[in-house]
Tab-separated table of C-alpha atoms and ligand atoms in Angstrom:
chain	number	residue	atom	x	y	z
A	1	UNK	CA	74.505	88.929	124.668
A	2	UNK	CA	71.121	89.186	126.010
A	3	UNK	CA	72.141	91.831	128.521
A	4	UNK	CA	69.671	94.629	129.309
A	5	UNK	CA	72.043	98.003	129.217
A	6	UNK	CA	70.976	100.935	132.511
A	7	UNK	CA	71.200	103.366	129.731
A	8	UNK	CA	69.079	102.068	127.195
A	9	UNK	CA	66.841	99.218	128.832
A	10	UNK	CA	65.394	100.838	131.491
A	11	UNK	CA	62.168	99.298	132.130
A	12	UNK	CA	59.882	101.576	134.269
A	13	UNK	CA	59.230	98.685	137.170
A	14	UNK	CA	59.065	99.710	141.051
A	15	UNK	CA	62.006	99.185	142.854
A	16	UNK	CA	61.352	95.474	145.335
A	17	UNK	CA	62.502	98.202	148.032
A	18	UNK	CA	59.494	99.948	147.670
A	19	UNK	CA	57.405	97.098	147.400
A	20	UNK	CA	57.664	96.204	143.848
A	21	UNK	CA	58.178	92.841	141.867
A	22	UNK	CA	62.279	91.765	142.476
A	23	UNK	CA	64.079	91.277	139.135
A	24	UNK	CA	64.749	87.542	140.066
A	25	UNK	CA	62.566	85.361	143.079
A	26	UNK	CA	65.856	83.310	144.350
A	27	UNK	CA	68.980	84.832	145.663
A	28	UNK	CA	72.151	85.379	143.209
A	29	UNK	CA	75.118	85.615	145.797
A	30	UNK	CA	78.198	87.751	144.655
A	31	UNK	CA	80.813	84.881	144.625
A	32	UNK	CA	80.143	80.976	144.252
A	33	UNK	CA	82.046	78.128	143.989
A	34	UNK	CA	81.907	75.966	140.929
A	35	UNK	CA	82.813	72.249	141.527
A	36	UNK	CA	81.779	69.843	139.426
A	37	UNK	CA	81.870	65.561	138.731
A	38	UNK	CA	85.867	65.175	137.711
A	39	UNK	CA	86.296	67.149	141.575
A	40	UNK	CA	84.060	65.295	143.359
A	41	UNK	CA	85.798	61.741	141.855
A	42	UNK	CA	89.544	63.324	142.794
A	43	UNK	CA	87.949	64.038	146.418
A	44	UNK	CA	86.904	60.481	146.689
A	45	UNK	CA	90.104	59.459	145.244
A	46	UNK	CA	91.907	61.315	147.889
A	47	UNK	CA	89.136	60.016	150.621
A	48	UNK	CA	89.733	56.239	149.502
A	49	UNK	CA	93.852	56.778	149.326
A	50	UNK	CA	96.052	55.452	151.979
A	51	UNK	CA	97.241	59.699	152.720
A	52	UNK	CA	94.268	61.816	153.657
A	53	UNK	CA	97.025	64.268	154.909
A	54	UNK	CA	100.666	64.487	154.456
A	55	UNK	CA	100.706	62.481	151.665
A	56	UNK	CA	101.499	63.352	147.620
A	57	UNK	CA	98.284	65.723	146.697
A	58	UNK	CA	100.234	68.042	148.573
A	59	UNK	CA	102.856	68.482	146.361
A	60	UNK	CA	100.807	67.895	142.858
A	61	UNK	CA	98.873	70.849	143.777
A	62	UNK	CA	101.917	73.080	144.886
A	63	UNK	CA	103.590	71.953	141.959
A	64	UNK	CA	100.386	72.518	139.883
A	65	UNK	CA	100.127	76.326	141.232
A	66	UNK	CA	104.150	77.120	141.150
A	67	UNK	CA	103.981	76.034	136.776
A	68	UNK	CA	100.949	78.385	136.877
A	69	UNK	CA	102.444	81.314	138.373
A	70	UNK	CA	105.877	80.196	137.326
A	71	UNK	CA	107.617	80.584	140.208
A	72	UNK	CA	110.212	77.667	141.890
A	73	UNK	CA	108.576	76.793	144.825
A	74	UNK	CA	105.092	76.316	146.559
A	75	UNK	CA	103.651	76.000	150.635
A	76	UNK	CA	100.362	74.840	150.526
A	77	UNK	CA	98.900	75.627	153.767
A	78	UNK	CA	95.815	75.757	155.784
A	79	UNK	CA	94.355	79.235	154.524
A	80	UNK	CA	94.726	82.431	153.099
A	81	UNK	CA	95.488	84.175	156.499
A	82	UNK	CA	98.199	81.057	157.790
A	83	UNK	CA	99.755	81.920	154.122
A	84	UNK	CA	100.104	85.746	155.170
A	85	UNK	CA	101.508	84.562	159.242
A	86	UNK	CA	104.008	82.393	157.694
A	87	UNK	CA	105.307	84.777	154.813
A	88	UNK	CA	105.536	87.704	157.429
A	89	UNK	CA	107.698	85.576	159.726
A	90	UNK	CA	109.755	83.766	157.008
A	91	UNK	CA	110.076	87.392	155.932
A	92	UNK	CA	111.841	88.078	159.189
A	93	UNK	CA	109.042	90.489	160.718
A	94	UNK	CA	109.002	90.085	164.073
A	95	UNK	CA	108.000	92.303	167.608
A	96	UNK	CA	108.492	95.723	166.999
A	97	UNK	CA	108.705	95.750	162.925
A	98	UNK	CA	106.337	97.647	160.691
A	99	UNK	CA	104.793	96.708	157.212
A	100	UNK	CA	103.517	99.212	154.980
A	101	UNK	CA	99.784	97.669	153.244
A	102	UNK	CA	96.889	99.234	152.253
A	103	UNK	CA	93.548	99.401	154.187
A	104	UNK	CA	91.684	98.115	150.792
A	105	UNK	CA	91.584	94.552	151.991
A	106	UNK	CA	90.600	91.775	154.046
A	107	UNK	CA	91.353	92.508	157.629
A	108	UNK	CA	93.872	89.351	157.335
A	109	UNK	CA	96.537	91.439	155.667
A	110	UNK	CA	97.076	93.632	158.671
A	111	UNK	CA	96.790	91.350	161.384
A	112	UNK	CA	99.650	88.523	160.308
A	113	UNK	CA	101.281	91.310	161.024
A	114	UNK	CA	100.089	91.676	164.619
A	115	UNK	CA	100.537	87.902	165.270
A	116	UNK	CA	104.188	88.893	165.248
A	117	UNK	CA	103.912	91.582	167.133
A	118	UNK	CA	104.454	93.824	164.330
A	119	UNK	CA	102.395	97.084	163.386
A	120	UNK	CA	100.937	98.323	160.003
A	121	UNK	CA	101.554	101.644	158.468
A	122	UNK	CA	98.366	102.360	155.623
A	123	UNK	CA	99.187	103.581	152.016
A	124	UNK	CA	97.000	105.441	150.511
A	125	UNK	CA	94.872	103.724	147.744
A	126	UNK	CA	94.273	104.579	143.797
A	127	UNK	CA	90.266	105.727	144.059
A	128	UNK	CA	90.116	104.782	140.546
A	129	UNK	CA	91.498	100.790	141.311
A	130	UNK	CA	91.090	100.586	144.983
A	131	UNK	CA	95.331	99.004	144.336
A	132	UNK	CA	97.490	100.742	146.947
A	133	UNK	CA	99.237	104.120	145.512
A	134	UNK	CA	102.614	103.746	144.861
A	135	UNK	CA	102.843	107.767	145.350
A	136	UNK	CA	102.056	106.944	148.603
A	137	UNK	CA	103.772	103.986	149.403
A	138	UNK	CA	107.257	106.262	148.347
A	139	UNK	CA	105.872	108.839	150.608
A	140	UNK	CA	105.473	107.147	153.485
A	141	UNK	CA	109.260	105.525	153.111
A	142	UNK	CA	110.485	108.576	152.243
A	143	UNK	CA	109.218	110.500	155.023
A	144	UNK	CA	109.745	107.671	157.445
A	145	UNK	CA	113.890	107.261	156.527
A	146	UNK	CA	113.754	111.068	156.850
A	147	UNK	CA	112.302	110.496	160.685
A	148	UNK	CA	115.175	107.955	161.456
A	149	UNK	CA	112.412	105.094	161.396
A	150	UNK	CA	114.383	101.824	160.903
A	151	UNK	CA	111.414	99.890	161.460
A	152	UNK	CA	109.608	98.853	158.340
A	153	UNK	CA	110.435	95.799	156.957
A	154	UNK	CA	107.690	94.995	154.289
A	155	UNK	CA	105.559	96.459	151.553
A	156	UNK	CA	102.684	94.191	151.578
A	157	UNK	CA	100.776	94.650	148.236
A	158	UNK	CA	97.196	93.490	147.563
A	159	UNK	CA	95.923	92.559	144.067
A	160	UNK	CA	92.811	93.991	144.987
A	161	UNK	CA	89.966	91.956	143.380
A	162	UNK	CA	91.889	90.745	141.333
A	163	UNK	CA	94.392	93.486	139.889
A	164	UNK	CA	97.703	92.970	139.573
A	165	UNK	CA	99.232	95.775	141.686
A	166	UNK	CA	101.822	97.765	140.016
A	167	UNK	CA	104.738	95.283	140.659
A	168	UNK	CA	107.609	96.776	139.067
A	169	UNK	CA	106.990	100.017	140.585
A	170	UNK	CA	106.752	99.006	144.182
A	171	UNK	CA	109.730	96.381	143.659
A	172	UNK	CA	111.897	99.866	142.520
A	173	UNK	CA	110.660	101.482	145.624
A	174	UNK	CA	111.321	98.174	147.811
A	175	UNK	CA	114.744	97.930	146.359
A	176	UNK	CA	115.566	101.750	146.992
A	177	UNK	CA	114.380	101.624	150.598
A	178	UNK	CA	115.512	98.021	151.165
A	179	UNK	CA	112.529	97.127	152.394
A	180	UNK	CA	110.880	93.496	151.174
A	181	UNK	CA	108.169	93.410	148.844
A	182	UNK	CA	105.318	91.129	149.306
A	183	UNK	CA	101.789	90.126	147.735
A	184	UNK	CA	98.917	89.195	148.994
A	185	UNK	CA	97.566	87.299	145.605
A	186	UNK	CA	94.396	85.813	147.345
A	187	UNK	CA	92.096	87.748	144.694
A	188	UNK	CA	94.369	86.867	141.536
A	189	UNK	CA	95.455	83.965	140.687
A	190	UNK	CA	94.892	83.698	136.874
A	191	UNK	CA	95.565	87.481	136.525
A	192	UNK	CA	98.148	88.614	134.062
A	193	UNK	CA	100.793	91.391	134.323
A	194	UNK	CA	102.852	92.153	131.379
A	195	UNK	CA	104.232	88.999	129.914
A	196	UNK	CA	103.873	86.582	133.129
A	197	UNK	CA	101.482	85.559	135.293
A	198	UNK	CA	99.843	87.770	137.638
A	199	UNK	CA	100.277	87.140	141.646
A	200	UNK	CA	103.692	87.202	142.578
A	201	UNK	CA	106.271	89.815	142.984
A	202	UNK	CA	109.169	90.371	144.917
A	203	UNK	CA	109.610	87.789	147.662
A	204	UNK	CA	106.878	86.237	148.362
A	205	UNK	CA	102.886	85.584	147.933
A	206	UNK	CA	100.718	84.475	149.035
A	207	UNK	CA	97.255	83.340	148.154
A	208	UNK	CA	93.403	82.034	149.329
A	209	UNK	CA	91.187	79.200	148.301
A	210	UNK	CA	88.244	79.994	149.935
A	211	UNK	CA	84.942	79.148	147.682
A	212	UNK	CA	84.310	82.907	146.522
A	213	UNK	CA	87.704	83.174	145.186
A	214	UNK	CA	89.290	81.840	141.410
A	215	UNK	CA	90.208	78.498	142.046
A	216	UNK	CA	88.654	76.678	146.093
A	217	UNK	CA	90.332	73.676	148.032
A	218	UNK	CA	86.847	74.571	150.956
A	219	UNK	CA	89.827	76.398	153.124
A	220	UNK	CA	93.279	76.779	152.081
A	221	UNK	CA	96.266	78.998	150.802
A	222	UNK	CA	99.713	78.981	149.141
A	223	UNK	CA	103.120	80.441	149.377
A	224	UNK	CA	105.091	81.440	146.352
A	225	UNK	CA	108.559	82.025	146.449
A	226	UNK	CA	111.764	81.868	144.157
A	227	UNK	CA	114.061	81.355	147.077
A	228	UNK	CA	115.306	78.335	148.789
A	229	UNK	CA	116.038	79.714	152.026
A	230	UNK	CA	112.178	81.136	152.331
A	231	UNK	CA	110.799	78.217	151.471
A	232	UNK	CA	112.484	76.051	153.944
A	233	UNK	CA	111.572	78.327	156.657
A	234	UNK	CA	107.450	78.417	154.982
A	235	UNK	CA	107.879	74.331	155.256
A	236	UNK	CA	109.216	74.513	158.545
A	237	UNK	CA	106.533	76.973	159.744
A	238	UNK	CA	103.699	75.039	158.237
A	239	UNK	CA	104.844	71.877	160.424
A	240	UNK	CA	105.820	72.730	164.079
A	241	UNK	CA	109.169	73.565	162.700
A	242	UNK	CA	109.949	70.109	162.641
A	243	UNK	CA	112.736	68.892	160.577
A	244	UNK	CA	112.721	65.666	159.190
A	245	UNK	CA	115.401	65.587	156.259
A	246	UNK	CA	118.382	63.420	157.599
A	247	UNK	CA	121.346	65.513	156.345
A	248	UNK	CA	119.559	68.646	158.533
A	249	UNK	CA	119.502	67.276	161.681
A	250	UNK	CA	121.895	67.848	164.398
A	251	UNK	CA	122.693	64.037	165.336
A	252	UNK	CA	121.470	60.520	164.329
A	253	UNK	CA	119.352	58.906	166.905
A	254	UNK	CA	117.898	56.501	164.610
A	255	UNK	CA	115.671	56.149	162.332
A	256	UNK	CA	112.926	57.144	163.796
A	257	UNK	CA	114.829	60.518	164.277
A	258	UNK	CA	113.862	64.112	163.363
A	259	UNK	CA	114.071	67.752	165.518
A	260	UNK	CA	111.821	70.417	166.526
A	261	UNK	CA	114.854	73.080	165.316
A	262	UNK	CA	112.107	75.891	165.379
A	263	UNK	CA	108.595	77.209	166.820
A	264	UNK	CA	106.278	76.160	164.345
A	265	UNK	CA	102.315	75.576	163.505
A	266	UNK	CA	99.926	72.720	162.497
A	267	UNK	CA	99.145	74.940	159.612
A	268	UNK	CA	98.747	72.078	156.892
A	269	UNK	CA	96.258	71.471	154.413
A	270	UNK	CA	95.275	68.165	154.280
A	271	UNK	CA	95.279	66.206	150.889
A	272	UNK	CA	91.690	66.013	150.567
A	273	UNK	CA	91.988	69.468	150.261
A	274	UNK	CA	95.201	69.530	147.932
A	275	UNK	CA	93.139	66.899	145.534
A	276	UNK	CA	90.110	69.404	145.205
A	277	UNK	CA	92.797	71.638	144.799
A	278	UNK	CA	94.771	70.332	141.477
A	279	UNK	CA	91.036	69.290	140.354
A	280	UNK	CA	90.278	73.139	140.130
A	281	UNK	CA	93.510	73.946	138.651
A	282	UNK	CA	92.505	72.192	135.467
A	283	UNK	CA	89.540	74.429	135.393
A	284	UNK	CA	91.471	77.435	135.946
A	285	UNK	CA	91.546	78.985	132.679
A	286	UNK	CA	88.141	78.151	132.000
A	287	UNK	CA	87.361	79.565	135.181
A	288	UNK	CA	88.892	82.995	134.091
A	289	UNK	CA	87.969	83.466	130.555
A	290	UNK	CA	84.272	82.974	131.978
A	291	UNK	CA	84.565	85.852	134.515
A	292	UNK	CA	86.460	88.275	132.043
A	293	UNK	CA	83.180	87.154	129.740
A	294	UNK	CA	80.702	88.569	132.693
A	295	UNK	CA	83.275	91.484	133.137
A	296	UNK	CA	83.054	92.527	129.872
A	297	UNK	CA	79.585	92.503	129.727
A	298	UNK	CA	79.041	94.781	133.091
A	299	UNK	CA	81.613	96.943	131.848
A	300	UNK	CA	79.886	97.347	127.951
A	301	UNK	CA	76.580	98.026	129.936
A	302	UNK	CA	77.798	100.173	132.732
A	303	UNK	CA	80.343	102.386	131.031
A	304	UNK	CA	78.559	105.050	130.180
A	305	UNK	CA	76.301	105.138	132.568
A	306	UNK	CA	75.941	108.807	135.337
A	307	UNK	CA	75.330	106.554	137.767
A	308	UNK	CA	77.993	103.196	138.532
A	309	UNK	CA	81.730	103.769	137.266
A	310	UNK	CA	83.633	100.449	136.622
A	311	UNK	CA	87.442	100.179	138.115
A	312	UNK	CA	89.948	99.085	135.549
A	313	UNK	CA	93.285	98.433	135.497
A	314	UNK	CA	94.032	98.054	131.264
A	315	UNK	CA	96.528	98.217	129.699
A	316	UNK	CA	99.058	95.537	130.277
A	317	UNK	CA	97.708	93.650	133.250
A	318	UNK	CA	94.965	91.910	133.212
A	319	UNK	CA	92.626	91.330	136.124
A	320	UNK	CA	91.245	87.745	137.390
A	321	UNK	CA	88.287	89.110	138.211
A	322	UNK	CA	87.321	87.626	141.731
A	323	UNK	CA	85.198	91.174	142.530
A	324	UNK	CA	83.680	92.952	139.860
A	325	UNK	CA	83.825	96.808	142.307
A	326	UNK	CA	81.376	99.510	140.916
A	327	UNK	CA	82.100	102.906	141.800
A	328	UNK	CA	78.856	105.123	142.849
A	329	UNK	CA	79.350	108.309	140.853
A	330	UNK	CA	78.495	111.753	141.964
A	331	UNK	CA	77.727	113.603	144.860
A	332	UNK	CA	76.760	112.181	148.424
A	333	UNK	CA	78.168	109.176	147.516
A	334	UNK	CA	77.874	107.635	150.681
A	335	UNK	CA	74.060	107.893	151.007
A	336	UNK	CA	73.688	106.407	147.684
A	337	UNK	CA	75.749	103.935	148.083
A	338	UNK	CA	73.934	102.405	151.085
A	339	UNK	CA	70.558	102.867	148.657
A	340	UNK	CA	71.981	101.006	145.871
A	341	UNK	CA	73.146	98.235	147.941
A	342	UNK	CA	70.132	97.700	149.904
A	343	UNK	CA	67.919	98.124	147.076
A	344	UNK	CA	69.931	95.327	145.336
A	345	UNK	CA	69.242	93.186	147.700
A	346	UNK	CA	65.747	93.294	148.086
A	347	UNK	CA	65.987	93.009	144.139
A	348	UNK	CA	67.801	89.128	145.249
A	349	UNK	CA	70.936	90.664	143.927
A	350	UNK	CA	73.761	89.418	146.443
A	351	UNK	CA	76.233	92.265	146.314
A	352	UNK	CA	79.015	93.018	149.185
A	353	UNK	CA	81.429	95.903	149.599
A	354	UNK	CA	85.197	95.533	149.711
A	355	UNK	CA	86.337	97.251	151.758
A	356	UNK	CA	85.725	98.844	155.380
A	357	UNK	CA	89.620	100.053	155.579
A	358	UNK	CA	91.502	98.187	158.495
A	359	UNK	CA	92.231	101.239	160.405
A	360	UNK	CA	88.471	101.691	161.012
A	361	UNK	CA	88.053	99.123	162.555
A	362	UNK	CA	87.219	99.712	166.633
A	363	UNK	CA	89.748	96.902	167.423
A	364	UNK	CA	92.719	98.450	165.073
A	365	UNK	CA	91.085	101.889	166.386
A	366	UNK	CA	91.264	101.143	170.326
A	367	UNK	CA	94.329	98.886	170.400
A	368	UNK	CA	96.755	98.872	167.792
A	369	UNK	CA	97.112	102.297	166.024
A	370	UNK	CA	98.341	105.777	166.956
A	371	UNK	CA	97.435	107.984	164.184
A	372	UNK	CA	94.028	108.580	162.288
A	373	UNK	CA	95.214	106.819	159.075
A	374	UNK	CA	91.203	108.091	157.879
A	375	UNK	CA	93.283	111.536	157.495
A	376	UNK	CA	95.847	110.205	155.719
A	377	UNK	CA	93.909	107.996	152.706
A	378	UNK	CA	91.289	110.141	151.329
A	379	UNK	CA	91.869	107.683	148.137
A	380	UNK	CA	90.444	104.630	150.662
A	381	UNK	CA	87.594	106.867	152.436
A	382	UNK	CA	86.502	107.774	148.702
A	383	UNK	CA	86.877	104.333	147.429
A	384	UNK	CA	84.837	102.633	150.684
A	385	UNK	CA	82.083	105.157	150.245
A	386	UNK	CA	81.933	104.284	146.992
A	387	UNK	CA	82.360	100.653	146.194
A	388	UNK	CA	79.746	97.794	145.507
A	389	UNK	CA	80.991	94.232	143.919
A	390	UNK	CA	78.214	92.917	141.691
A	391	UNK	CA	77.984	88.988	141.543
A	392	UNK	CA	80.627	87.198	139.412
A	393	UNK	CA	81.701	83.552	139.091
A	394	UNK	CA	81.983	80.923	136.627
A	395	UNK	CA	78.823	79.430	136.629
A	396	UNK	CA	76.995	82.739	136.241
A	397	UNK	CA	74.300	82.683	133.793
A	398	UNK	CA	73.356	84.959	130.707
A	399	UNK	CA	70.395	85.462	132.547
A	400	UNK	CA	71.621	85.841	135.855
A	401	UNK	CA	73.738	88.407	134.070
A	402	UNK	CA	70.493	90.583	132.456
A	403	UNK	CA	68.865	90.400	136.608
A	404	UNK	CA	72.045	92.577	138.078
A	405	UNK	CA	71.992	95.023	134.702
A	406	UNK	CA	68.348	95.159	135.627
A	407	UNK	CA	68.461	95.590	138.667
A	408	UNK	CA	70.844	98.262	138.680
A	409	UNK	CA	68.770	100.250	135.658
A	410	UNK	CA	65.824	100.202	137.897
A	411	UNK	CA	67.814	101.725	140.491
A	412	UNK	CA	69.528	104.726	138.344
A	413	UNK	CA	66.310	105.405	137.498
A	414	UNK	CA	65.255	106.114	140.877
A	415	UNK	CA	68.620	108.138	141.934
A	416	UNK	CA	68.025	109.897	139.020
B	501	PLP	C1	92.919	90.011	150.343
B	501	PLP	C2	92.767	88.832	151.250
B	501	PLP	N1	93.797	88.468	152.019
B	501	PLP	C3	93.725	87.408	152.837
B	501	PLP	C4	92.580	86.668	152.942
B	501	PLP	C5	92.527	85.541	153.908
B	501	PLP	O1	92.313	84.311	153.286
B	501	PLP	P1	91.581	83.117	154.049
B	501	PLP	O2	90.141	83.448	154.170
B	501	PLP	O3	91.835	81.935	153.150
B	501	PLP	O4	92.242	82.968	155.370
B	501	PLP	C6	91.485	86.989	152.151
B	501	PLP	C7	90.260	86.175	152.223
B	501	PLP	O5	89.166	86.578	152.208
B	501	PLP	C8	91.565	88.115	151.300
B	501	PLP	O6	90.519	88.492	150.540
């Protein structure tokens, strides 16, 4: 692979920042969809079809992502975020519950929670992974039963770019506590843990299609769930909680007939969507073994470098590799960080960080929580100083490839 290493390639150019020659003239974003002719012809298929929503794509792609993950049942819904409402309330969070999640993640995890009134509690994170701490996850329900707290109803796990979380572990610790146990998959499907499929555990999870992430349907998500009862509620919730299925509804009025038994969304995805959706599915391994290919080339040229650590998970799980998170090593981390990243840039490397924990933000700050959770995660603060996600997606060039390991030699030279 024609990958130039930060150790051993470093050509002597002058960082763009400082005025120099950029490694590449156009810009390489960090995430990119990849959607090709066979997509495009089940789009128009969908487009020219008498059901552009509410119709059978629907269910082919649920089905399609259930075999996958190989779970029973599948809600495909409007997004990532509608998944994450509608598994919090078909989890039975409601006004005054808590959730335990980490502050590693997309603001989205934390506030389906507030949509229900209910509050988030922050684990702590692995500064290695960036996955929630399971240490801390046992210490906070530990220490919370001890207070009399009867108010947490949820661990909400993240498979943080694309990790599987440590499932097992947190399921003990959900079944001890009797708390439920929920992920937020939208960085891994295609992941594996152990034997299975990565992104699912315990009751539910949920998932995202937006472009950056393994598989896109534009905007969309799932629910995953093994239990009948959830997943009537997730169908329910996705539809204005209207019922429709004869033998569930209270009286016969004809057939025209059906009840609003519940409060409910328009949370559907439409089947233009859904067709885009099953398109990509077909792709999905291909999709995967191309970003552990890019992964495994940053991580050959980066490992032993003084300057970027790689996060990795090993051993029996394997990640799907949405983000590809560098660690800055050393001292005054935070500085370089910011140097690295805009230096990048200027270099027409599109990196992003992921990211700012919830709790810092002013609006989480000012209005929803009592405590400085900054205190309490000195795993997140490390890993947000830290972390830098270096472009990966399918379509990714071998050259595109050599312009980030450039890049980022030119700029251990300078911090050096
Ligand atoms: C971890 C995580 N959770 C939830 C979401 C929300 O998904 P969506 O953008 O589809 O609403 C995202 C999307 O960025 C995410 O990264």
């Amino acid at each position: 692979m024609q990958t130039n290493s930060p150790i051993a390639g470093c050509r002597q150019s002058s960082l763009a920042i400082k005025g120099g020659k950029p490694v590449r003239n156009n810009w390489l974003p960090y995430g990119h969809q990849v959607v090709d002719d066979e997509d495009i012809a089940a789009v128009t298929a969908a487009l020219t079809s008498d059901f552009l929503t509410q119709g059978p794509r629907i269910q082919e792609f649920e089905n399609a992502v259930a075999a996958h993950v190989g779970v029973k049942y599948a809600v495909a819904i409007a997004n990532g975020t509608a998944a994450l409402h509608a598994a919090y309330e078909a989890a039975g969070i409601s006004a005054g519950d808590e959730i335990i999640t980490t502050p590693i993640t997309f603001a989205a995890t934390s506030n389906a929670a507030l949509y229900l009134g209910a509050k988030p509690l922050y684990a702590d994170v692995d500064p290695d992974t960036g996955l929630i701490s399971a240490a801390s996850v046992e210490k906070l329900l530990k220490e919370n039963r001890a207070a009399g707290n009867k108010k947490i109803k949820a661990v909400v796990a993240v498979d943080y770019a694309g990790q599987p979380t440590d499932y097992d572990t947190l399921q003990a610790l959900a079944d001890q506590y009797e708390v439920s146990l929920m992920i937020d998959a939208a960085h891994s499907l295609g992941a594996r843990y152990k034997e299975r499929a990565g992104g699912f555990a315990g009751i539910m999870s949920t998932m995202s299609f937006h472009p950056v992430k393994t598989i896109t349907t534009g905007e969309g998500g799932i629910i995953l769930t093994n239990d009948e009862k959830l997943y009537d509620r997730l169908l329910a919730f996705r539809s204005h909680g209207i019922e429709k299925r004869r033998e569930r509804l209270q009286k016969d009025d004809g057939p025209w007939y059906h009840e609003m038994q519940s409060l409910g969304f328009n949370y559907r995805m439409c089947d233009i969507q859904a067709a885009l959706g099953s398109s990509q599915m077909v792709k999905l391994p291909g999709f995967i073994e191309r970003r552990l290919q890019i992964a495994a080339a940053y991580t050959a040229a980066l490992k032993d470098s003084d300057t970027y650590g790689v996060t990795t998970t090993g051993g029996d799980r394997q990640s799907a590799y949405h983000l590809f998170p560098i660690l800055i090593k050393g001292e005054n981390a935070g500085e370089k960080r910011r140097f690295v990243f805009e230096a990048l840039h200027k270099e027409n490397i599109g990196v992003q960080v992921h990211y700012i924990p919830t709790y810092q933000m002013p609006y989480y700050k000012e209005q929803v929580l009592d405590r400085d959770w900054s205190a309490l995660c000195p795993g997140a603060e490390d890993f947000y100083k830290r972390e830098i996600s270096l472009p990966i997606f399918p379509s990714m060039k071998e050259q595109d490839i050599a312009d980030v390991l450039e890049a980022l030699t030119k700029i251990a030279g300078e911090l050096a």
